[in-house]
Amino acid sequence: MPNVRFEHVSKLFGDHVAIRDLNFEIKEGEFVVFVGPSGCGKTTTLRMLAGLETPSYGKVWIGDKDVTLAPPGERDISMVFQSYALFPHMSVYKNLAFGPEVRGMQKSLISERVHQVAEMLDLGKLLHRRPSELSGGQRQRIALGRMMIRQPKIFLLDEPLSNLDAALRTTMRSEIMELQRRLAVTTVYVTHDQVEAMTMGDRIAVFKDGSILQIDTPRQLYQNPTNKFVACFVGSPKMNILPGSLSGRATAVKLGFAGGSIAFDAGRLAQPLALEEREVEVGIRPQDLHWIKDAPSRCGHRLGGVVSNIETTGPETYVVVDIQGTSIVSKFPSFPDIKFGQTVELALDLDDIYLFDRASGDNILGNRDKPTQADTKLPWAAG
Ligand code: ATP
């Protein structure tokens, strides 16, 4: 039985439709991330799961219980928000103990739980301090501790790391993942950061305009995005998009893009080409465009262009190349010997491209099954 189920859930604020017809399930112990641009409905969905908002339509289930109208206290969930909302005048111990005390837990049991959680979060030596005497990361851990001390069925986290600097975010990200794995509590985590989503989630729900466009494993989102929005949202730097067209019939299909026309393997299309001509967009990830000097041998297709920008990160360099009036980002080795305005040739394996219908944005390729790493939490999303 799923731990969480949304059944045709919509939410209106006045006549503004914030959430439209959400249907999804979350399994027991799963770590699901809600990701998407600002205002797409992530927090509203989380709040409906927490019982802080009531759906206008549809039902929310936790286990076998319809909780659509149940108050937060009856849902056995714990939540951490972006602002940790710690009590500034209380010690770390008191901050952790406050919730159980209010619920009337026995004093000795509270002390045992506080020390257990403090131990897990490496806060043991800080129990006497006040929040103002702690670092951002330590305060963050108290907020997590308050969530854990209840031993709820579900953890809900809403942008919990957005107040931290980049280095601390990375550390805390690992700590939350490690904790979640250890406790195996069903977790829903809201972020607008695709890197956070890709590194943390067992599955990721990509939101746009109040709908979930795709809910899938990181690998599926990356390799088989259902549409251009998901494809461009996942991966950094983001996918390059070039205008193109498909023409022909049956097995004799040609793909025109970047000023050329090439034979295209029609077997890769999810549906046979019905029209003589179809306007498409060609998606190419920066890491699939290689400097010709060190391209893998499988990259037989060539694209020529002029270098318009160079961004070096250290381990790699992203070079912006102007191809037929479209700027595209390509991956070069670190510190390549190239200059602005130089003409370069890029190499591409045509098996690496994505194709989207230009009008709908739908991915029109069939499922691609590349050699992979693990099915979840891919290392290329890090950093
Ligand atoms: P962000 O990443 O900026 O926090 P979000 O994806 O979490 O955004 P929500 O906060 O869920 O988005 O908001 C979804 C939509 O509903 C937005 O258009 C927002 O303005 C609207 N909205 C949210 N809460 C209310 C409210 N209480 N009253 C009216 N409109 C609201």
CSV table of C-alpha atoms and ligand atoms in Angstrom, one decimal:
chain,number,residue,atom,x,y,z
A,1,MET,CA,0.0,0.0,0.0
A,2,PRO,CA,1.4,3.5,-0.8
A,3,ASN,CA,2.2,5.7,2.1
A,4,VAL,CA,0.8,8.8,0.4
A,5,ARG,CA,-1.8,9.1,-2.4
A,6,PHE,CA,-3.2,12.2,-4.1
A,7,GLU,CA,-6.3,11.5,-6.0
A,8,HIS,CA,-7.5,14.1,-8.5
A,9,VAL,CA,-6.5,16.9,-6.2
A,10,SER,CA,-7.0,20.5,-7.2
A,11,LYS,CA,-6.6,23.7,-5.2
A,12,LEU,CA,-8.1,27.1,-6.0
A,13,PHE,CA,-7.3,30.4,-4.3
A,14,GLY,CA,-10.3,32.5,-5.3
A,15,ASP,CA,-10.5,31.9,-9.0
A,16,HIS,CA,-6.7,31.2,-9.3
A,17,VAL,CA,-6.1,27.5,-10.0
A,18,ALA,CA,-2.9,26.8,-8.0
A,19,ILE,CA,-3.0,23.0,-8.3
A,20,ARG,CA,-4.8,21.1,-11.1
A,21,ASP,CA,-5.7,17.5,-10.9
A,22,LEU,CA,-2.7,15.9,-9.1
A,23,ASN,CA,-2.6,12.1,-9.1
A,24,PHE,CA,0.4,10.4,-7.6
A,25,GLU,CA,1.5,7.9,-5.0
A,26,ILE,CA,4.5,7.8,-2.7
A,27,LYS,CA,5.7,4.4,-1.4
A,28,GLU,CA,6.6,3.7,2.2
A,29,GLY,CA,10.2,4.9,2.9
A,30,GLU,CA,10.6,6.7,-0.4
A,31,PHE,CA,12.4,10.0,-0.7
A,32,VAL,CA,10.4,12.1,-3.2
A,33,VAL,CA,11.4,15.6,-4.2
A,34,PHE,CA,9.0,18.3,-5.5
A,35,VAL,CA,10.9,20.6,-7.9
A,36,GLY,CA,9.9,23.3,-10.2
A,37,PRO,CA,10.1,27.1,-10.8
A,38,SER,CA,8.7,29.6,-8.3
A,39,GLY,CA,4.9,29.6,-8.0
A,40,CYS,CA,4.4,26.2,-9.6
A,41,GLY,CA,2.6,24.8,-6.6
A,42,LYS,CA,5.2,22.8,-4.7
A,43,THR,CA,4.5,24.3,-1.3
A,44,THR,CA,0.7,24.3,-1.7
A,45,THR,CA,0.9,20.5,-2.5
A,46,LEU,CA,3.1,19.9,0.6
A,47,ARG,CA,0.8,22.0,2.7
A,48,MET,CA,-2.2,19.9,1.6
A,49,LEU,CA,-0.3,16.8,2.6
A,50,ALA,CA,0.5,18.4,6.0
A,51,GLY,CA,-3.2,19.5,6.5
A,52,LEU,CA,-2.3,23.2,6.5
A,53,GLU,CA,-4.4,23.7,3.3
A,54,THR,CA,-7.6,21.9,2.3
A,55,PRO,CA,-7.9,20.7,-1.3
A,56,SER,CA,-10.8,22.3,-3.3
A,57,TYR,CA,-11.3,19.0,-5.1
A,58,GLY,CA,-10.0,15.4,-4.7
A,59,LYS,CA,-8.7,13.3,-1.9
A,60,VAL,CA,-5.5,12.9,0.0
A,61,TRP,CA,-4.7,9.5,1.6
A,62,ILE,CA,-2.0,8.6,4.1
A,63,GLY,CA,-1.8,4.8,4.3
A,64,ASP,CA,-5.4,3.5,4.2
A,65,LYS,CA,-6.8,6.7,5.8
A,66,ASP,CA,-8.6,9.5,3.9
A,67,VAL,CA,-7.0,12.5,5.5
A,68,THR,CA,-8.4,15.1,3.1
A,69,LEU,CA,-10.2,17.0,5.9
A,70,ALA,CA,-8.1,15.8,8.8
A,71,PRO,CA,-6.2,18.4,10.9
A,72,PRO,CA,-2.4,18.3,10.9
A,73,GLY,CA,-2.3,16.8,14.4
A,74,GLU,CA,-4.1,13.6,13.1
A,75,ARG,CA,-1.7,12.9,10.3
A,76,ASP,CA,1.5,11.7,12.0
A,77,ILE,CA,3.8,14.0,10.0
A,78,SER,CA,6.7,16.3,10.9
A,79,MET,CA,7.6,19.3,8.9
A,80,VAL,CA,10.7,21.6,8.5
A,81,PHE,CA,10.4,24.9,6.8
A,82,GLN,CA,12.9,27.3,5.2
A,83,SER,CA,12.9,29.4,8.3
A,84,TYR,CA,13.7,27.0,11.2
A,85,ALA,CA,11.5,28.9,13.6
A,86,LEU,CA,13.6,28.0,16.7
A,87,PHE,CA,12.8,29.5,20.0
A,88,PRO,CA,15.7,32.1,20.5
A,89,HIS,CA,15.4,32.2,24.3
A,90,MET,CA,15.5,28.5,24.8
A,91,SER,CA,18.5,26.2,24.8
A,92,VAL,CA,19.0,23.5,22.1
A,93,TYR,CA,17.8,20.9,24.7
A,94,LYS,CA,14.6,22.9,25.3
A,95,ASN,CA,14.0,23.5,21.6
A,96,LEU,CA,14.2,19.8,21.0
A,97,ALA,CA,12.1,18.9,24.1
A,98,PHE,CA,9.4,21.5,23.5
A,99,GLY,CA,7.2,19.5,21.2
A,100,PRO,CA,7.2,16.3,23.3
A,101,GLU,CA,6.6,18.3,26.4
A,102,VAL,CA,3.5,20.0,24.9
A,103,ARG,CA,2.2,16.6,24.0
A,104,GLY,CA,2.7,15.5,27.6
A,105,MET,CA,5.4,12.9,27.1
A,106,GLN,CA,7.1,11.6,30.2
A,107,LYS,CA,10.1,13.7,31.3
A,108,SER,CA,12.5,10.7,31.4
A,109,LEU,CA,11.4,9.6,28.0
A,110,ILE,CA,11.9,13.1,26.6
A,111,SER,CA,15.4,13.3,28.0
A,112,GLU,CA,16.2,9.9,26.4
A,113,ARG,CA,14.8,11.0,23.0
A,114,VAL,CA,16.5,14.3,23.1
A,115,HIS,CA,19.9,12.7,23.8
A,116,GLN,CA,19.3,10.0,21.2
A,117,VAL,CA,18.5,12.6,18.5
A,118,ALA,CA,21.3,15.0,19.5
A,119,GLU,CA,23.7,12.1,19.2
A,120,MET,CA,22.5,11.2,15.8
A,121,LEU,CA,22.8,14.8,14.6
A,122,ASP,CA,26.1,15.5,16.4
A,123,LEU,CA,24.5,18.1,18.7
A,124,GLY,CA,25.4,16.3,21.9
A,125,LYS,CA,27.9,18.9,23.1
A,126,LEU,CA,25.7,21.9,22.2
A,127,LEU,CA,22.5,21.1,24.2
A,128,HIS,CA,23.1,23.9,26.6
A,129,ARG,CA,23.6,26.6,24.0
A,130,ARG,CA,21.0,29.0,22.5
A,131,PRO,CA,20.4,29.2,18.8
A,132,SER,CA,22.2,32.6,18.5
A,133,GLU,CA,25.4,30.8,19.7
A,134,LEU,CA,25.3,28.3,16.8
A,135,SER,CA,26.3,28.2,13.1
A,136,GLY,CA,23.6,28.1,10.4
A,137,GLY,CA,24.3,24.4,9.8
A,138,GLN,CA,23.9,23.6,13.5
A,139,ARG,CA,20.6,25.5,13.7
A,140,GLN,CA,19.5,23.6,10.7
A,141,ARG,CA,20.3,20.4,12.5
A,142,ILE,CA,18.2,21.4,15.5
A,143,ALA,CA,15.2,21.9,13.1
A,144,LEU,CA,15.8,18.4,11.7
A,145,GLY,CA,16.1,17.1,15.3
A,146,ARG,CA,12.7,18.6,16.1
A,147,MET,CA,11.3,16.8,13.1
A,148,MET,CA,12.9,13.5,14.1
A,149,ILE,CA,12.1,13.5,17.8
A,150,ARG,CA,8.4,12.7,17.1
A,151,GLN,CA,9.2,9.6,15.1
A,152,PRO,CA,6.5,10.4,12.6
A,153,LYS,CA,5.3,8.4,9.6
A,154,ILE,CA,6.2,11.1,7.2
A,155,PHE,CA,8.9,13.9,7.0
A,156,LEU,CA,8.0,17.0,5.0
A,157,LEU,CA,10.8,19.5,4.2
A,158,ASP,CA,10.2,22.8,2.5
A,159,GLU,CA,13.4,24.4,1.1
A,160,PRO,CA,15.2,23.6,4.3
A,161,LEU,CA,18.6,24.5,3.0
A,162,SER,CA,17.9,27.7,1.2
A,163,ASN,CA,19.3,29.9,4.0
A,164,LEU,CA,22.7,28.2,4.0
A,165,ASP,CA,25.8,29.0,1.9
A,166,ALA,CA,26.8,26.8,-1.0
A,167,ALA,CA,29.3,24.7,0.9
A,168,LEU,CA,27.0,24.1,3.9
A,169,ARG,CA,24.2,23.2,1.6
A,170,THR,CA,26.2,20.4,0.1
A,171,THR,CA,27.2,19.1,3.5
A,172,MET,CA,23.6,19.3,4.8
A,173,ARG,CA,22.3,17.6,1.7
A,174,SER,CA,24.4,14.6,2.4
A,175,GLU,CA,23.5,14.6,6.1
A,176,ILE,CA,19.7,14.7,5.3
A,177,MET,CA,20.1,11.9,2.7
A,178,GLU,CA,22.1,9.8,5.1
A,179,LEU,CA,19.5,10.4,7.9
A,180,GLN,CA,16.6,9.5,5.7
A,181,ARG,CA,18.3,6.3,4.6
A,182,ARG,CA,19.0,5.4,8.2
A,183,LEU,CA,15.5,6.2,9.5
A,184,ALA,CA,13.7,5.0,6.3
A,185,VAL,CA,10.9,7.4,6.9
A,186,THR,CA,8.8,8.4,3.9
A,187,THR,CA,10.0,11.9,3.0
A,188,VAL,CA,8.8,14.7,0.7
A,189,TYR,CA,11.3,17.5,0.0
A,190,VAL,CA,10.5,20.7,-1.7
A,191,THR,CA,13.2,22.6,-3.6
A,192,HIS,CA,13.5,24.8,-6.7
A,193,ASP,CA,17.1,23.5,-7.2
A,194,GLN,CA,17.4,20.7,-9.8
A,195,VAL,CA,20.8,19.7,-8.5
A,196,GLU,CA,19.4,19.2,-5.0
A,197,ALA,CA,16.5,17.2,-6.5
A,198,MET,CA,18.7,15.0,-8.7
A,199,THR,CA,21.1,14.2,-6.0
A,200,MET,CA,18.6,13.5,-3.2
A,201,GLY,CA,15.4,12.0,-4.6
A,202,ASP,CA,14.6,8.4,-5.2
A,203,ARG,CA,11.9,10.0,-7.4
A,204,ILE,CA,11.4,13.5,-8.5
A,205,ALA,CA,8.1,15.3,-9.3
A,206,VAL,CA,8.7,18.1,-11.8
A,207,PHE,CA,6.0,20.7,-11.3
A,208,LYS,CA,4.9,23.4,-13.8
A,209,ASP,CA,1.8,25.7,-13.5
A,210,GLY,CA,0.1,23.6,-10.8
A,211,SER,CA,0.6,20.2,-12.6
A,212,ILE,CA,3.2,17.5,-12.3
A,213,LEU,CA,4.7,17.0,-15.7
A,214,GLN,CA,6.7,13.9,-14.8
A,215,ILE,CA,7.3,11.9,-11.6
A,216,ASP,CA,10.2,9.6,-12.1
A,217,THR,CA,13.7,8.4,-11.0
A,218,PRO,CA,16.5,10.9,-11.7
A,219,ARG,CA,17.8,8.6,-14.5
A,220,GLN,CA,14.4,8.5,-16.2
A,221,LEU,CA,14.0,12.2,-16.0
A,222,TYR,CA,17.4,12.7,-17.5
A,223,GLN,CA,17.3,10.1,-20.2
A,224,ASN,CA,13.6,10.0,-21.0
A,225,PRO,CA,12.0,13.3,-20.2
A,226,THR,CA,8.4,13.5,-21.3
A,227,ASN,CA,8.8,17.0,-22.7
A,228,LYS,CA,11.2,19.8,-23.4
A,229,PHE,CA,10.4,21.6,-20.1
A,230,VAL,CA,11.6,18.6,-18.0
A,231,ALA,CA,14.6,18.0,-20.3
A,232,CYS,CA,15.7,21.6,-19.9
A,233,PHE,CA,15.0,21.7,-16.1
A,234,VAL,CA,17.2,18.7,-15.4
A,235,GLY,CA,20.9,18.8,-16.0
A,236,SER,CA,23.4,21.6,-15.6
A,237,PRO,CA,24.3,23.5,-17.8
A,238,LYS,CA,20.9,23.0,-19.3
A,239,MET,CA,20.1,21.3,-22.6
A,240,ASN,CA,20.7,23.2,-25.8
A,241,ILE,CA,17.7,23.6,-28.0
A,242,LEU,CA,18.0,24.1,-31.8
A,243,PRO,CA,15.2,24.5,-34.3
A,244,GLY,CA,14.9,21.6,-36.8
A,245,SER,CA,12.6,19.6,-39.0
A,246,LEU,CA,11.9,16.0,-39.8
A,247,SER,CA,10.9,15.1,-43.3
A,248,GLY,CA,10.1,11.9,-45.2
A,249,ARG,CA,8.1,8.8,-44.5
A,250,ALA,CA,8.5,5.3,-43.0
A,251,THR,CA,12.2,4.5,-42.7
A,252,ALA,CA,13.5,7.2,-45.0
A,253,VAL,CA,13.5,10.1,-42.6
A,254,LYS,CA,15.7,13.2,-42.7
A,255,LEU,CA,16.5,15.5,-39.9
A,256,GLY,CA,17.4,19.1,-40.8
A,257,PHE,CA,19.1,21.2,-38.1
A,258,ALA,CA,22.1,23.6,-37.7
A,259,GLY,CA,22.2,24.3,-41.4
A,260,GLY,CA,22.5,20.6,-42.5
A,261,SER,CA,20.3,17.7,-43.4
A,262,ILE,CA,21.1,14.1,-42.3
A,263,ALA,CA,19.5,10.7,-42.5
A,264,PHE,CA,17.7,10.0,-39.2
A,265,ASP,CA,17.1,6.5,-37.7
A,266,ALA,CA,13.3,6.5,-37.9
A,267,GLY,CA,13.3,3.5,-35.4
A,268,ARG,CA,14.1,6.0,-32.7
A,269,LEU,CA,10.8,7.8,-33.1
A,270,ALA,CA,8.0,6.8,-30.6
A,271,GLN,CA,5.5,7.0,-33.4
A,272,PRO,CA,6.2,6.7,-37.2
A,273,LEU,CA,6.3,10.0,-39.0
A,274,ALA,CA,2.8,10.7,-40.2
A,275,LEU,CA,3.4,13.9,-42.1
A,276,GLU,CA,5.8,14.7,-44.9
A,277,GLU,CA,7.3,17.4,-42.7
A,278,ARG,CA,7.2,18.0,-38.9
A,279,GLU,CA,8.7,21.0,-37.1
A,280,VAL,CA,10.8,19.9,-34.2
A,281,GLU,CA,13.3,21.1,-31.7
A,282,VAL,CA,16.6,19.3,-31.3
A,283,GLY,CA,17.9,18.9,-27.8
A,284,ILE,CA,21.6,18.4,-27.2
A,285,ARG,CA,23.1,18.2,-23.7
A,286,PRO,CA,26.4,20.3,-23.4
A,287,GLN,CA,28.3,17.2,-22.3
A,288,ASP,CA,27.3,15.4,-25.5
A,289,LEU,CA,29.0,18.1,-27.7
A,290,HIS,CA,32.7,17.5,-27.7
A,291,TRP,CA,35.7,19.4,-28.9
A,292,ILE,CA,36.8,17.5,-32.0
A,293,LYS,CA,40.3,17.0,-30.7
A,294,ASP,CA,39.2,14.7,-27.9
A,295,ALA,CA,35.8,13.4,-29.0
A,296,PRO,CA,35.0,9.7,-28.5
A,297,SER,CA,35.1,7.9,-31.8
A,298,ARG,CA,31.4,7.2,-31.8
A,299,CYS,CA,30.8,11.0,-32.3
A,300,GLY,CA,30.7,11.0,-36.1
A,301,HIS,CA,28.5,14.1,-36.7
A,302,ARG,CA,30.2,17.5,-37.0
A,303,LEU,CA,28.9,21.0,-36.2
A,304,GLY,CA,30.9,24.1,-37.0
A,305,GLY,CA,30.6,27.4,-35.2
A,306,VAL,CA,32.3,30.5,-33.7
A,307,VAL,CA,33.3,30.7,-30.0
A,308,SER,CA,31.4,33.5,-28.3
A,309,ASN,CA,32.1,32.7,-24.6
A,310,ILE,CA,34.3,30.5,-22.5
A,311,GLU,CA,33.5,29.5,-18.9
A,312,THR,CA,36.1,27.5,-17.0
A,313,THR,CA,35.0,25.8,-13.8
A,314,GLY,CA,38.4,24.0,-13.2
A,315,PRO,CA,37.7,20.4,-14.0
A,316,GLU,CA,35.9,21.3,-17.2
A,317,THR,CA,35.3,24.3,-19.5
A,318,TYR,CA,32.0,25.2,-21.1
A,319,VAL,CA,32.4,26.9,-24.4
A,320,VAL,CA,29.5,28.8,-26.0
A,321,VAL,CA,29.6,28.4,-29.7
A,322,ASP,CA,27.4,30.3,-32.2
A,323,ILE,CA,26.0,27.9,-34.7
A,324,GLN,CA,23.8,29.4,-37.5
A,325,GLY,CA,22.6,32.1,-35.1
A,326,THR,CA,21.9,29.9,-32.2
A,327,SER,CA,24.2,30.0,-29.1
A,328,ILE,CA,24.9,26.5,-27.8
A,329,VAL,CA,27.0,25.4,-24.8
A,330,SER,CA,29.5,22.6,-25.3
A,331,LYS,CA,31.8,20.8,-23.0
A,332,PHE,CA,35.6,21.1,-23.4
A,333,PRO,CA,38.4,19.8,-21.3
A,334,SER,CA,39.7,22.1,-18.6
A,335,PHE,CA,41.6,25.2,-19.9
A,336,PRO,CA,41.4,24.4,-23.7
A,337,ASP,CA,43.7,26.3,-26.1
A,338,ILE,CA,40.9,28.3,-27.8
A,339,LYS,CA,40.0,32.0,-28.1
A,340,PHE,CA,37.0,34.1,-28.5
A,341,GLY,CA,35.9,34.5,-32.1
A,342,GLN,CA,37.8,31.3,-33.1
A,343,THR,CA,36.0,28.8,-35.5
A,344,VAL,CA,35.7,25.4,-33.9
A,345,GLU,CA,34.3,22.0,-34.9
A,346,LEU,CA,32.2,20.1,-32.5
A,347,ALA,CA,31.6,16.4,-32.6
A,348,LEU,CA,28.3,14.7,-31.7
A,349,ASP,CA,26.9,11.2,-31.5
A,350,LEU,CA,23.5,11.5,-33.1
A,351,ASP,CA,22.2,8.8,-30.7
A,352,ASP,CA,22.6,11.4,-28.0
A,353,ILE,CA,20.2,14.0,-29.3
A,354,TYR,CA,16.6,14.5,-28.1
A,355,LEU,CA,13.7,15.5,-30.3
A,356,PHE,CA,10.7,17.5,-29.2
A,357,ASP,CA,7.6,18.5,-31.1
A,358,ARG,CA,7.9,22.2,-31.7
A,359,ALA,CA,4.3,23.1,-30.9
A,360,SER,CA,3.6,20.9,-27.9
A,361,GLY,CA,7.1,20.4,-26.5
A,362,ASP,CA,6.5,16.6,-26.2
A,363,ASN,CA,9.4,14.2,-26.5
A,364,ILE,CA,8.8,12.4,-29.7
A,365,LEU,CA,11.6,9.8,-29.3
A,366,GLY,CA,11.0,6.3,-27.9
A,367,ASN,CA,12.5,5.2,-24.6
A,368,ARG,CA,16.3,5.3,-24.8
A,369,ASP,CA,18.2,2.7,-22.8
A,370,LYS,CA,21.8,3.8,-22.4
A,371,PRO,CA,24.4,2.1,-20.3
A,372,THR,CA,23.8,3.5,-16.9
A,373,GLN,CA,25.1,3.9,-13.5
A,374,ALA,CA,22.7,3.3,-10.6
A,375,ASP,CA,19.1,4.0,-11.3
A,376,THR,CA,19.0,6.7,-8.7
A,377,LYS,CA,21.1,9.6,-7.3
A,378,LEU,CA,23.4,10.0,-10.2
A,379,PRO,CA,26.9,11.4,-9.6
A,380,TRP,CA,26.8,13.8,-12.6
A,381,ALA,CA,24.1,15.9,-10.8
A,382,ALA,CA,26.5,16.7,-8.1
A,383,GLY,CA,28.1,20.1,-7.7
B,1,ATP,P1,8.0,29.0,-4.4
B,1,ATP,O1,9.1,28.1,-5.0
B,1,ATP,O2,8.2,30.4,-4.9
B,1,ATP,O3,7.8,28.9,-3.0
B,1,ATP,P2,5.8,27.2,-5.0
B,1,ATP,O4,6.1,26.3,-6.2
B,1,ATP,O5,6.0,26.6,-3.7
B,1,ATP,O6,6.7,28.5,-5.2
B,1,ATP,P3,3.2,27.8,-4.1
B,1,ATP,O7,3.6,28.6,-2.9
B,1,ATP,O8,2.6,26.5,-3.9
B,1,ATP,O9,4.3,27.8,-5.2
B,1,ATP,O10,2.1,28.7,-4.9
B,1,ATP,C1,1.4,28.2,-6.1
B,1,ATP,C2,0.5,29.4,-6.6
B,1,ATP,O11,-0.6,29.6,-5.6
B,1,ATP,C3,1.2,30.7,-6.8
B,1,ATP,O12,0.7,31.3,-7.9
B,1,ATP,C4,0.9,31.5,-5.5
B,1,ATP,O13,0.8,32.8,-5.8
B,1,ATP,C5,-0.5,30.9,-5.2
B,1,ATP,N1,-0.8,30.9,-3.8
B,1,ATP,C6,-0.2,30.2,-2.8
B,1,ATP,N2,-0.8,30.4,-1.6
B,1,ATP,C7,-1.8,31.3,-1.8
B,1,ATP,C8,-2.7,31.9,-0.9
B,1,ATP,N3,-2.7,31.7,0.4
B,1,ATP,N4,-3.6,32.8,-1.5
B,1,ATP,C9,-3.6,33.1,-2.8
B,1,ATP,N5,-2.7,32.5,-3.7
B,1,ATP,C10,-1.8,31.6,-3.2
